[in-house]
Amino acid sequence: MNRFSLICTLVLASMGIGRAQNVQLHYDLGHSLDKDLTSRPSVTTTVEMFKPDKWGSTFLFTDVDYQRDGVAGAYWEIAREINFTANKQWAAHVEYNGGLTSDENTWNATRFQHVFLAGAAWNWHSADFSKTFSVQALYKYHFKSRHYHLRPFNGFQITEVWGVQMAHDLFTFSGFCDTWYDPNVNGKLIVLAEPQFWVNLNALKGMEDVHLSLGTEVELSNNFVWNDKGQNNRFCAIPTLALKWTF
């Protein structure tokens, strides 16, 4: 469950590109580096879309996780922002999150709680659009989960998103950090951050039409990742090796 593609979308949008779609492939090293994460899916694909319009923008993505013998789970988010200042710096934000996962041994599917978010976003970019930053302050509502036997609850989420273009767009350093309230974990807070580094091949001479990026992402989380022992109250740092094709 991640939103790494949002960062690259914001950078592209800031640079004046009308819309952005891309497909990403991540090879997750968690199952190799942590003995308690051996059942963690090793491959994730992401398809994303971002489309601005005269009122604001729409963003969505879908993550699909794979085990060696099939799809292990899927997760998606869709968000809508409506600008309420002339400079498009402030916007109203609404969002839905949802998905499911499966047990590696029984393949019984388990649904995540439906999540609805609403609040405000502040978006900033440098004069040359090489740096972007966004902050979202959101009300977050988790609906009842029959599979996990969890009650509905109210909460909040704070999201920061950043992107930095370097060396004439050859490199991109980007990422996001989510912090949200969850009464079911130690400290009642979950933190998830995913910094990324990309090498954009279309910035190289003679490769302008090759819209492929090579990179990595590190998932930094506390109270978020479930291990093979059914525990999630701990810190994790999980890197990936990644490819991205932007259409």
PDB file of C-alpha atoms in Angstrom:
ATOM      1  CA  MET A   1       0.000   0.000   0.000  1.00  0.00           C
ATOM      2  CA  ASN A   2       1.815   3.101  -1.125  1.00  0.00           C
ATOM      3  CA  ARG A   3       1.535   6.394  -2.939  1.00  0.00           C
ATOM      4  CA  PHE A   4       5.021   6.918  -4.330  1.00  0.00           C
ATOM      5  CA  SER A   5       3.698   7.735  -7.815  1.00  0.00           C
ATOM      6  CA  LEU A   6       1.953  10.853  -6.538  1.00  0.00           C
ATOM      7  CA  ILE A   7       5.293  12.620  -6.193  1.00  0.00           C
ATOM      8  CA  CYS A   8       6.355  12.164  -9.809  1.00  0.00           C
ATOM      9  CA  THR A   9       2.880  13.254 -10.873  1.00  0.00           C
ATOM     10  CA  LEU A  10       3.168  16.505  -8.950  1.00  0.00           C
ATOM     11  CA  VAL A  11       6.548  17.220 -10.547  1.00  0.00           C
ATOM     12  CA  LEU A  12       5.205  16.623 -14.042  1.00  0.00           C
ATOM     13  CA  ALA A  13       2.140  18.725 -13.415  1.00  0.00           C
ATOM     14  CA  SER A  14       4.244  21.550 -12.002  1.00  0.00           C
ATOM     15  CA  MET A  15       6.359  21.581 -15.136  1.00  0.00           C
ATOM     16  CA  GLY A  16       3.276  22.337 -17.202  1.00  0.00           C
ATOM     17  CA  ILE A  17       2.521  18.883 -18.571  1.00  0.00           C
ATOM     18  CA  GLY A  18      -1.242  18.610 -18.936  1.00  0.00           C
ATOM     19  CA  ARG A  19      -1.553  15.053 -17.699  1.00  0.00           C
ATOM     20  CA  ALA A  20       0.632  12.140 -16.663  1.00  0.00           C
ATOM     21  CA  GLN A  21       0.210   8.408 -16.773  1.00  0.00           C
ATOM     22  CA  ASN A  22       2.840   5.832 -15.931  1.00  0.00           C
ATOM     23  CA  VAL A  23       3.408   2.174 -15.141  1.00  0.00           C
ATOM     24  CA  GLN A  24       5.906   1.132 -12.480  1.00  0.00           C
ATOM     25  CA  LEU A  25       7.519  -2.165 -11.517  1.00  0.00           C
ATOM     26  CA  HIS A  26       9.066  -2.566  -8.048  1.00  0.00           C
ATOM     27  CA  TYR A  27      11.095  -5.527  -6.831  1.00  0.00           C
ATOM     28  CA  ASP A  28      10.728  -5.548  -3.051  1.00  0.00           C
ATOM     29  CA  LEU A  29      13.770  -6.660  -1.051  1.00  0.00           C
ATOM     30  CA  GLY A  30      11.946  -7.020   2.265  1.00  0.00           C
ATOM     31  CA  HIS A  31      11.559 -10.799   2.022  1.00  0.00           C
ATOM     32  CA  SER A  32      15.345 -11.130   1.491  1.00  0.00           C
ATOM     33  CA  LEU A  33      16.551  -8.667   4.135  1.00  0.00           C
ATOM     34  CA  ASP A  34      14.211  -9.449   7.041  1.00  0.00           C
ATOM     35  CA  LYS A  35      13.685 -13.010   8.293  1.00  0.00           C
ATOM     36  CA  ASP A  36      10.248 -12.027   9.610  1.00  0.00           C
ATOM     37  CA  LEU A  37       9.031 -10.823   6.189  1.00  0.00           C
ATOM     38  CA  THR A  38       9.613 -13.981   4.113  1.00  0.00           C
ATOM     39  CA  SER A  39       5.954 -14.102   2.998  1.00  0.00           C
ATOM     40  CA  ARG A  40       5.976 -10.480   1.826  1.00  0.00           C
ATOM     41  CA  PRO A  41       5.194 -10.185  -1.915  1.00  0.00           C
ATOM     42  CA  SER A  42       8.352  -9.580  -3.918  1.00  0.00           C
ATOM     43  CA  VAL A  43       6.860  -7.707  -6.906  1.00  0.00           C
ATOM     44  CA  THR A  44       4.464  -4.757  -7.110  1.00  0.00           C
ATOM     45  CA  THR A  45       3.146  -3.030 -10.213  1.00  0.00           C
ATOM     46  CA  THR A  46       1.555   0.407 -10.171  1.00  0.00           C
ATOM     47  CA  VAL A  47      -0.611   2.131 -12.748  1.00  0.00           C
ATOM     48  CA  GLU A  48      -1.341   5.800 -12.135  1.00  0.00           C
ATOM     49  CA  MET A  49      -3.184   8.690 -13.723  1.00  0.00           C
ATOM     50  CA  PHE A  50      -3.140  12.397 -13.002  1.00  0.00           C
ATOM     51  CA  LYS A  51      -5.388  14.855 -14.850  1.00  0.00           C
ATOM     52  CA  PRO A  52      -5.734  18.564 -14.038  1.00  0.00           C
ATOM     53  CA  ASP A  53      -8.645  20.663 -15.236  1.00  0.00           C
ATOM     54  CA  LYS A  54      -9.902  24.210 -14.775  1.00  0.00           C
ATOM     55  CA  TRP A  55     -11.376  23.407 -11.334  1.00  0.00           C
ATOM     56  CA  GLY A  56      -8.517  21.369  -9.863  1.00  0.00           C
ATOM     57  CA  SER A  57      -7.161  17.877 -10.468  1.00  0.00           C
ATOM     58  CA  THR A  58      -7.939  14.171 -10.200  1.00  0.00           C
ATOM     59  CA  PHE A  59      -5.359  11.596  -9.170  1.00  0.00           C
ATOM     60  CA  LEU A  60      -5.663   7.813  -8.910  1.00  0.00           C
ATOM     61  CA  PHE A  61      -3.406   4.790  -8.758  1.00  0.00           C
ATOM     62  CA  THR A  62      -3.688   1.040  -8.339  1.00  0.00           C
ATOM     63  CA  ASP A  63      -1.039  -1.204  -6.758  1.00  0.00           C
ATOM     64  CA  VAL A  64      -1.068  -4.945  -7.469  1.00  0.00           C
ATOM     65  CA  ASP A  65       1.174  -7.267  -5.413  1.00  0.00           C
ATOM     66  CA  TYR A  66       2.374 -10.628  -6.738  1.00  0.00           C
ATOM     67  CA  GLN A  67       3.600 -13.893  -5.278  1.00  0.00           C
ATOM     68  CA  ARG A  68       5.356 -16.404  -7.518  1.00  0.00           C
ATOM     69  CA  ASP A  69       2.073 -18.246  -8.224  1.00  0.00           C
ATOM     70  CA  GLY A  70      -0.320 -15.339  -8.679  1.00  0.00           C
ATOM     71  CA  VAL A  71      -1.720 -12.035  -7.512  1.00  0.00           C
ATOM     72  CA  ALA A  72      -1.485 -11.601  -3.735  1.00  0.00           C
ATOM     73  CA  GLY A  73      -3.421  -8.372  -3.274  1.00  0.00           C
ATOM     74  CA  ALA A  74      -4.503  -5.053  -4.708  1.00  0.00           C
ATOM     75  CA  TYR A  75      -4.940  -1.530  -3.375  1.00  0.00           C
ATOM     76  CA  TRP A  76      -6.136   1.717  -4.914  1.00  0.00           C
ATOM     77  CA  GLU A  77      -6.636   5.369  -4.083  1.00  0.00           C
ATOM     78  CA  ILE A  78      -8.509   8.112  -5.852  1.00  0.00           C
ATOM     79  CA  ALA A  79      -8.293  11.775  -4.850  1.00  0.00           C
ATOM     80  CA  ARG A  80      -9.921  14.966  -6.089  1.00  0.00           C
ATOM     81  CA  GLU A  81      -8.683  18.481  -5.395  1.00  0.00           C
ATOM     82  CA  ILE A  82     -10.693  21.640  -6.083  1.00  0.00           C
ATOM     83  CA  ASN A  83      -8.775  24.913  -6.047  1.00  0.00           C
ATOM     84  CA  PHE A  84     -10.232  27.715  -3.940  1.00  0.00           C
ATOM     85  CA  THR A  85      -7.562  30.378  -4.507  1.00  0.00           C
ATOM     86  CA  ALA A  86      -6.670  32.043  -7.796  1.00  0.00           C
ATOM     87  CA  ASN A  87      -3.016  31.019  -7.588  1.00  0.00           C
ATOM     88  CA  LYS A  88      -4.035  27.349  -7.123  1.00  0.00           C
ATOM     89  CA  GLN A  89      -1.967  27.162  -3.948  1.00  0.00           C
ATOM     90  CA  TRP A  90      -4.856  26.159  -1.664  1.00  0.00           C
ATOM     91  CA  ALA A  91      -7.296  23.384  -2.519  1.00  0.00           C
ATOM     92  CA  ALA A  92     -10.036  21.269  -0.979  1.00  0.00           C
ATOM     93  CA  HIS A  93      -9.092  17.584  -0.974  1.00  0.00           C
ATOM     94  CA  VAL A  94     -11.311  14.454  -0.884  1.00  0.00           C
ATOM     95  CA  GLU A  95     -10.032  10.888  -1.170  1.00  0.00           C
ATOM     96  CA  TYR A  96     -10.977   7.204  -1.005  1.00  0.00           C
ATOM     97  CA  ASN A  97      -8.633   4.295  -0.134  1.00  0.00           C
ATOM     98  CA  GLY A  98      -9.420   0.581  -0.341  1.00  0.00           C
ATOM     99  CA  GLY A  99      -8.139  -2.849  -1.284  1.00  0.00           C
ATOM    100  CA  LEU A 100      -7.658  -6.462  -0.268  1.00  0.00           C
ATOM    101  CA  THR A 101      -4.925  -8.962   0.491  1.00  0.00           C
ATOM    102  CA  SER A 102      -4.709 -12.751   0.653  1.00  0.00           C
ATOM    103  CA  ASP A 103      -3.140 -15.290   2.977  1.00  0.00           C
ATOM    104  CA  GLU A 104      -0.140 -16.995   1.370  1.00  0.00           C
ATOM    105  CA  ASN A 105      -1.173 -20.466   2.535  1.00  0.00           C
ATOM    106  CA  THR A 106      -4.968 -20.489   2.327  1.00  0.00           C
ATOM    107  CA  TRP A 107      -5.470 -17.743  -0.310  1.00  0.00           C
ATOM    108  CA  ASN A 108      -8.447 -16.485   1.650  1.00  0.00           C
ATOM    109  CA  ALA A 109      -8.910 -12.825   0.707  1.00  0.00           C
ATOM    110  CA  THR A 110      -9.248 -10.175   3.390  1.00  0.00           C
ATOM    111  CA  ARG A 111     -10.653  -6.729   2.690  1.00  0.00           C
ATOM    112  CA  PHE A 112      -9.081  -3.588   4.111  1.00  0.00           C
ATOM    113  CA  GLN A 113     -11.318  -1.110   5.847  1.00  0.00           C
ATOM    114  CA  HIS A 114     -12.854   1.446   3.509  1.00  0.00           C
ATOM    115  CA  VAL A 115     -11.241   4.833   4.215  1.00  0.00           C
ATOM    116  CA  PHE A 116     -12.632   8.279   3.409  1.00  0.00           C
ATOM    117  CA  LEU A 117     -10.524  11.447   3.771  1.00  0.00           C
ATOM    118  CA  ALA A 118     -11.395  15.116   3.403  1.00  0.00           C
ATOM    119  CA  GLY A 119      -9.565  18.336   4.196  1.00  0.00           C
ATOM    120  CA  ALA A 120      -7.318  21.009   2.728  1.00  0.00           C
ATOM    121  CA  ALA A 121      -4.084  20.994   0.731  1.00  0.00           C
ATOM    122  CA  TRP A 122      -1.361  23.622   0.356  1.00  0.00           C
ATOM    123  CA  ASN A 123       0.754  23.260  -2.798  1.00  0.00           C
ATOM    124  CA  TRP A 124       4.018  25.094  -3.551  1.00  0.00           C
ATOM    125  CA  HIS A 125       6.640  25.105  -6.306  1.00  0.00           C
ATOM    126  CA  SER A 126       9.841  27.015  -6.966  1.00  0.00           C
ATOM    127  CA  ALA A 127      10.008  29.617  -9.726  1.00  0.00           C
ATOM    128  CA  ASP A 128      11.561  27.159 -12.185  1.00  0.00           C
ATOM    129  CA  PHE A 129       9.331  24.263 -11.054  1.00  0.00           C
ATOM    130  CA  SER A 130      12.366  22.151 -10.148  1.00  0.00           C
ATOM    131  CA  LYS A 131      11.173  21.867  -6.547  1.00  0.00           C
ATOM    132  CA  THR A 132       7.653  21.063  -5.358  1.00  0.00           C
ATOM    133  CA  PHE A 133       6.127  20.635  -1.926  1.00  0.00           C
ATOM    134  CA  SER A 134       2.609  19.890  -0.701  1.00  0.00           C
ATOM    135  CA  VAL A 135       0.995  19.513   2.715  1.00  0.00           C
ATOM    136  CA  GLN A 136      -2.426  17.966   3.291  1.00  0.00           C
ATOM    137  CA  ALA A 137      -4.354  18.147   6.576  1.00  0.00           C
ATOM    138  CA  LEU A 138      -7.177  15.602   6.409  1.00  0.00           C
ATOM    139  CA  TYR A 139     -10.026  14.176   8.441  1.00  0.00           C
ATOM    140  CA  LYS A 140      -9.894  10.377   8.101  1.00  0.00           C
ATOM    141  CA  TYR A 141     -12.777   7.959   8.665  1.00  0.00           C
ATOM    142  CA  HIS A 142     -12.319   4.181   8.753  1.00  0.00           C
ATOM    143  CA  PHE A 143     -15.493   2.204   8.064  1.00  0.00           C
ATOM    144  CA  LYS A 144     -16.340  -1.022   9.892  1.00  0.00           C
ATOM    145  CA  SER A 145     -14.331  -4.096   8.870  1.00  0.00           C
ATOM    146  CA  ARG A 146     -16.105  -7.455   9.137  1.00  0.00           C
ATOM    147  CA  HIS A 147     -12.979  -9.392   8.116  1.00  0.00           C
ATOM    148  CA  TYR A 148     -10.690  -7.833  10.725  1.00  0.00           C
ATOM    149  CA  HIS A 149     -13.553  -7.314  13.210  1.00  0.00           C
ATOM    150  CA  LEU A 150     -12.576  -3.657  13.548  1.00  0.00           C
ATOM    151  CA  ARG A 151     -15.012  -0.959  14.545  1.00  0.00           C
ATOM    152  CA  PRO A 152     -15.352   2.269  12.565  1.00  0.00           C
ATOM    153  CA  PHE A 153     -13.366   5.188  13.943  1.00  0.00           C
ATOM    154  CA  ASN A 154     -12.577   8.833  13.265  1.00  0.00           C
ATOM    155  CA  GLY A 155      -9.057  10.144  12.944  1.00  0.00           C
ATOM    156  CA  PHE A 156      -6.748  12.443  11.036  1.00  0.00           C
ATOM    157  CA  GLN A 157      -3.910  12.256   8.547  1.00  0.00           C
ATOM    158  CA  ILE A 158      -1.097  14.671   7.769  1.00  0.00           C
ATOM    159  CA  THR A 159       0.655  14.170   4.432  1.00  0.00           C
ATOM    160  CA  GLU A 160       3.778  15.892   3.110  1.00  0.00           C
ATOM    161  CA  VAL A 161       4.869  15.397  -0.503  1.00  0.00           C
ATOM    162  CA  TRP A 162       8.093  16.660  -2.088  1.00  0.00           C
ATOM    163  CA  GLY A 163       9.901  16.486  -5.416  1.00  0.00           C
ATOM    164  CA  VAL A 164      13.285  17.809  -6.553  1.00  0.00           C
ATOM    165  CA  GLN A 165      14.544  17.725 -10.160  1.00  0.00           C
ATOM    166  CA  MET A 166      18.339  17.788 -10.499  1.00  0.00           C
ATOM    167  CA  ALA A 167      21.026  17.865 -13.213  1.00  0.00           C
ATOM    168  CA  HIS A 168      18.699  19.133 -15.957  1.00  0.00           C
ATOM    169  CA  ASP A 169      15.998  16.600 -15.032  1.00  0.00           C
ATOM    170  CA  LEU A 170      18.370  13.619 -15.161  1.00  0.00           C
ATOM    171  CA  PHE A 171      17.720  12.849 -11.472  1.00  0.00           C
ATOM    172  CA  THR A 172      14.552  13.056  -9.409  1.00  0.00           C
ATOM    173  CA  PHE A 173      14.521  12.901  -5.617  1.00  0.00           C
ATOM    174  CA  SER A 174      10.975  12.650  -4.371  1.00  0.00           C
ATOM    175  CA  GLY A 175       8.842  11.192  -1.648  1.00  0.00           C
ATOM    176  CA  PHE A 176       5.971  11.461   0.749  1.00  0.00           C
ATOM    177  CA  CYS A 177       5.324  11.037   4.447  1.00  0.00           C
ATOM    178  CA  ASP A 178       1.939  10.093   5.943  1.00  0.00           C
ATOM    179  CA  THR A 179       1.164  10.254   9.651  1.00  0.00           C
ATOM    180  CA  TRP A 180      -2.263   9.105  10.795  1.00  0.00           C
ATOM    181  CA  TYR A 181      -4.202   8.178  13.905  1.00  0.00           C
ATOM    182  CA  ASP A 182      -5.029   4.510  14.539  1.00  0.00           C
ATOM    183  CA  PRO A 183      -6.243   3.423  18.006  1.00  0.00           C
ATOM    184  CA  ASN A 184      -5.225  -0.193  17.312  1.00  0.00           C
ATOM    185  CA  VAL A 185      -1.427   0.341  17.355  1.00  0.00           C
ATOM    186  CA  ASN A 186       1.130   1.300  19.996  1.00  0.00           C
ATOM    187  CA  GLY A 187       1.149   5.056  20.472  1.00  0.00           C
ATOM    188  CA  LYS A 188      -2.006   5.309  18.308  1.00  0.00           C
ATOM    189  CA  LEU A 189      -0.014   6.718  15.372  1.00  0.00           C
ATOM    190  CA  ILE A 190       1.178   5.126  12.124  1.00  0.00           C
ATOM    191  CA  VAL A 191       3.988   6.739  10.125  1.00  0.00           C
ATOM    192  CA  LEU A 192       4.755   5.780   6.529  1.00  0.00           C
ATOM    193  CA  ALA A 193       7.383   7.519   4.377  1.00  0.00           C
ATOM    194  CA  GLU A 194       8.652   6.509   0.939  1.00  0.00           C
ATOM    195  CA  PRO A 195      11.622   8.528  -0.373  1.00  0.00           C
ATOM    196  CA  GLN A 196      12.622   7.708  -3.947  1.00  0.00           C
ATOM    197  CA  PHE A 197      15.523   8.363  -6.287  1.00  0.00           C
ATOM    198  CA  TRP A 198      15.097   8.109 -10.075  1.00  0.00           C
ATOM    199  CA  VAL A 199      17.461   8.330 -13.056  1.00  0.00           C
ATOM    200  CA  ASN A 200      15.442   9.592 -16.047  1.00  0.00           C
ATOM    201  CA  LEU A 201      16.892   8.219 -19.275  1.00  0.00           C
ATOM    202  CA  ASN A 202      15.055  10.679 -21.520  1.00  0.00           C
ATOM    203  CA  ALA A 203      17.291  13.440 -20.132  1.00  0.00           C
ATOM    204  CA  LEU A 204      20.296  11.846 -21.850  1.00  0.00           C
ATOM    205  CA  LYS A 205      21.347  12.995 -25.299  1.00  0.00           C
ATOM    206  CA  GLY A 206      19.938  10.742 -28.010  1.00  0.00           C
ATOM    207  CA  MET A 207      17.417   9.113 -25.624  1.00  0.00           C
ATOM    208  CA  GLU A 208      14.737  11.808 -25.601  1.00  0.00           C
ATOM    209  CA  ASP A 209      12.046   9.318 -26.664  1.00  0.00           C
ATOM    210  CA  VAL A 210      12.989   6.714 -24.056  1.00  0.00           C
ATOM    211  CA  HIS A 211      10.618   7.577 -21.216  1.00  0.00           C
ATOM    212  CA  LEU A 212      12.117   5.015 -18.864  1.00  0.00           C
ATOM    213  CA  SER A 213      13.339   5.798 -15.342  1.00  0.00           C
ATOM    214  CA  LEU A 214      15.527   3.534 -13.191  1.00  0.00           C
ATOM    215  CA  GLY A 215      15.465   3.957  -9.458  1.00  0.00           C
ATOM    216  CA  THR A 216      14.820   2.854  -5.951  1.00  0.00           C
ATOM    217  CA  GLU A 217      12.364   3.460  -3.157  1.00  0.00           C
ATOM    218  CA  VAL A 218      12.769   2.872   0.568  1.00  0.00           C
ATOM    219  CA  GLU A 219       9.619   2.221   2.572  1.00  0.00           C
ATOM    220  CA  LEU A 220      10.154   3.616   6.075  1.00  0.00           C
ATOM    221  CA  SER A 221       7.324   2.798   8.432  1.00  0.00           C
ATOM    222  CA  ASN A 222       6.361   2.465  12.065  1.00  0.00           C
ATOM    223  CA  ASN A 223       3.344   0.408  13.185  1.00  0.00           C
ATOM    224  CA  PHE A 224       2.430  -0.294   9.550  1.00  0.00           C
ATOM    225  CA  VAL A 225       4.055  -3.411   8.052  1.00  0.00           C
ATOM    226  CA  TRP A 226       2.705  -6.773   9.231  1.00  0.00           C
ATOM    227  CA  ASN A 227       5.314  -9.520   9.573  1.00  0.00           C
ATOM    228  CA  ASP A 228       4.999 -13.308   9.405  1.00  0.00           C
ATOM    229  CA  LYS A 229       4.253 -13.423  13.149  1.00  0.00           C
ATOM    230  CA  GLY A 230       1.181 -11.198  12.844  1.00  0.00           C
ATOM    231  CA  GLN A 231       2.952  -8.208  14.402  1.00  0.00           C
ATOM    232  CA  ASN A 232       3.048  -4.630  13.137  1.00  0.00           C
ATOM    233  CA  ASN A 233       4.166  -2.599  16.163  1.00  0.00           C
ATOM    234  CA  ARG A 234       7.698  -1.947  14.992  1.00  0.00           C
ATOM    235  CA  PHE A 235       9.884   0.113  12.638  1.00  0.00           C
ATOM    236  CA  CYS A 236      10.728  -1.190   9.150  1.00  0.00           C
ATOM    237  CA  ALA A 237      13.026   0.029   6.361  1.00  0.00           C
ATOM    238  CA  ILE A 238      12.380  -1.839   3.106  1.00  0.00           C
ATOM    239  CA  PRO A 239      14.125  -0.900  -0.169  1.00  0.00           C
ATOM    240  CA  THR A 240      13.044  -1.718  -3.712  1.00  0.00           C
ATOM    241  CA  LEU A 241      14.616  -1.767  -7.169  1.00  0.00           C
ATOM    242  CA  ALA A 242      12.321  -0.025  -9.627  1.00  0.00           C
ATOM    243  CA  LEU A 243      11.510   0.748 -13.258  1.00  0.00           C
ATOM    244  CA  LYS A 244       9.031   3.362 -14.467  1.00  0.00           C
ATOM    245  CA  TRP A 245       7.689   4.120 -17.934  1.00  0.00           C
ATOM    246  CA  THR A 246       5.919   7.465 -18.364  1.00  0.00           C
ATOM    247  CA  PHE A 247       3.462   7.798 -21.257  1.00  0.00           C
TER     248      PHE A 247
END
